[in-house]
Each structure stands twice: as structure tokens, then as C-alpha cells.
């Protein structure tokens, strides 16, 4: 069988309509996610039951509403990439309008390349992130609800690799998926995060000097499955520091609240929860080191749940009702500084409430 030449295929796709070349993105994500993996039907049935149990436990233990229309989605790595690809489109839309940092014929040629580069990055992002357990552990919100996603082969490998009870690991993942979707389901949360992520680099420019390196990567007949390191990024631009700081705080608080809520919902039910969480943090750290080195993962998200301690301290000082106030609106989210200064956050949010009630 002849080797694939992605550059030739790319040229065939140049006429694809739209601001993002989704056909190219599909092709790259499909390649990076590797071959399809079979899912045992008996195991699939167990995941469906666990998802329903997790939904009920979460609803009973917390005040957050869970969208009753969301259903479990069971996938392998390739299925995960296909499911999530277009949900991260907001991360690459700005690439379609890139300039080369100058004026003239060469710069004008970049306009039709914008859709191609956006498609390449969309495929790289989805393909590389497809090792995730679900949607909760990507560090990025999906553009729309996808259901409770279970990447079954990845979850089972994780349990085996760390010698964990697979039944508890499955429930742990299910509770995280339910909590994640419930929090993103608050009317303002998903749009707020996507707005911050989509406009981090308003002055992004295309670095023409690095184009030959990407061409070499695309024509490499040994293009690896499951990993794709293009080398230096093709883009340059200043990050909006104000947005970046707000994003770091918001993602830390979102991931921290998911961990907090899972703790509430699994109390007395998952005896190995702390052990599973510690193993997951170790696993996640190694995964994102690989993704960052490949230029696939934006270094602007927390993806570690570091805000959990904030919620426990708020609860200890002012009670569970105060914890719930964090997510009433974006204005109630703590700043990066307030995450380490709970009293400062309380003075701004809780004290203001006492005067307005």
C-alpha cells in the first residue's frame, strides 16, 4: 500500500468551503487517534448503569440541576476525536483571519491558507486530546453539551496501570462527567469560558519562516499515530493578560468545584476516591506534558482542579450556602489573587450580598 502524503491530500482540500477546513481536520484527527478499538458489550452495559447511578447520586447530594436529556456516550479513542472535533472549533477560528505581519502579495496569500491552518490545528487538538477519559479532563469546555462521555479503553487501561478497583474508577469518572456537565449547564458558564478562550490572542500572526518545517512534517511518511509534533508553532502574538488571568481563575475554580462536588456525591460510596484522584493527577500531568510539547494543548487552562481547597475553606468559614454563591455569576468568581485569599473574596462577594439583601 502506498504511503500517505498529507501535503498532497492537503492541496486537494484547498477548495473546501468555510472558515475552517473541517475535512482536513477530520482527516488529521482520525489519523492521530489511531485504529478503532472494540468495546465489550457487557462492559458497555455496565457503563450505562453506572452513568445513571452517578446522575442520581449527584442529584441527591448537590443543588445543581442535571440536564435530563443528556445521555451516556461510549467511545474508543477514534470515536472520542470524532465526537469532540467540532466542539473545539472556537479554539481555532481566529486562525482563519491570520496575517503575516506585513503587507503585500505574500501576506494576501495567507487568506486562503487560514482555513487550512485552522483545520490543521483543530485536527491536531482533537486527535491529541482523544486520550482523555471523557469531556471533564480536557481542560477545555465543549461548545455544546455532548452527553456523558466515556472513553472506555482509556479508563480501563488507567485502572489496570495503577492497580485500582475498576468499578470504583468507572463510578469516579461518571461522577466527574455528570458534575462537569451540570456546572457547564449553568446559563452563563459555557459562553463565558468560550469567550475567554476564543479571544486570548487578538493580534495573532502567521510566522512564514516556520512554514518549511511544517511542510516537512506533513510529508513525513512516518507520521506517527497518536502523537504529532510539528515543532515550533507557526503563530506569534501577545496573549491578552487580563483575559488570561480571568481564564486561569475560572478554569481552576471550575475544575476545583467539580472535584468538590464529586467528593460530596461519593461520600461513603467510593472508599478509594483519594487514591484514584492522586493517580489521575499523576496520569494527567504526564499526558499534558506530551500535549504541550507537541503544541496541541493551550497552556492557558488549569486542568488540575487546583481550586478545590478554596471551596472547603469557604464552607468551613461561612457554610455550604456561601460555596454556592461562587457560581451565581461570573462577577462572583474569585480572581487569581482571591483564590489564595478567601477572606478577600468573601469581603467582596459575601459582604456585598449582606448589604443588598
PDB file of C-alpha atoms in Angstrom, residues 17-23 114-116 118-119:
ATOM      1  CA  UNK A  17     -15.614  25.859   1.757  1.00  0.00           C
ATOM      2  CA  UNK A  18     -15.816  27.515   5.136  1.00  0.00           C
ATOM      3  CA  UNK A  19     -13.535  29.394   7.504  1.00  0.00           C
ATOM      4  CA  UNK A  20     -12.241  26.116   8.961  1.00  0.00           C
ATOM      5  CA  UNK A  21     -11.278  23.228   6.718  1.00  0.00           C
ATOM      6  CA  UNK A  22     -13.172  20.539   8.592  1.00  0.00           C
ATOM      7  CA  UNK A  23     -12.397  17.871   6.018  1.00  0.00           C
ATOM      8  CA  UNK A 114      -6.302  30.470   7.076  1.00  0.00           C
ATOM      9  CA  UNK A 115      -8.962  27.766   6.719  1.00  0.00           C
ATOM     10  CA  UNK A 116      -6.250  25.171   6.133  1.00  0.00           C
ATOM     11  CA  UNK A 118      -7.405  26.334  11.316  1.00  0.00           C
ATOM     12  CA  UNK A 119      -8.314  22.839  10.140  1.00  0.00           C
TER      13      UNK A 119
END
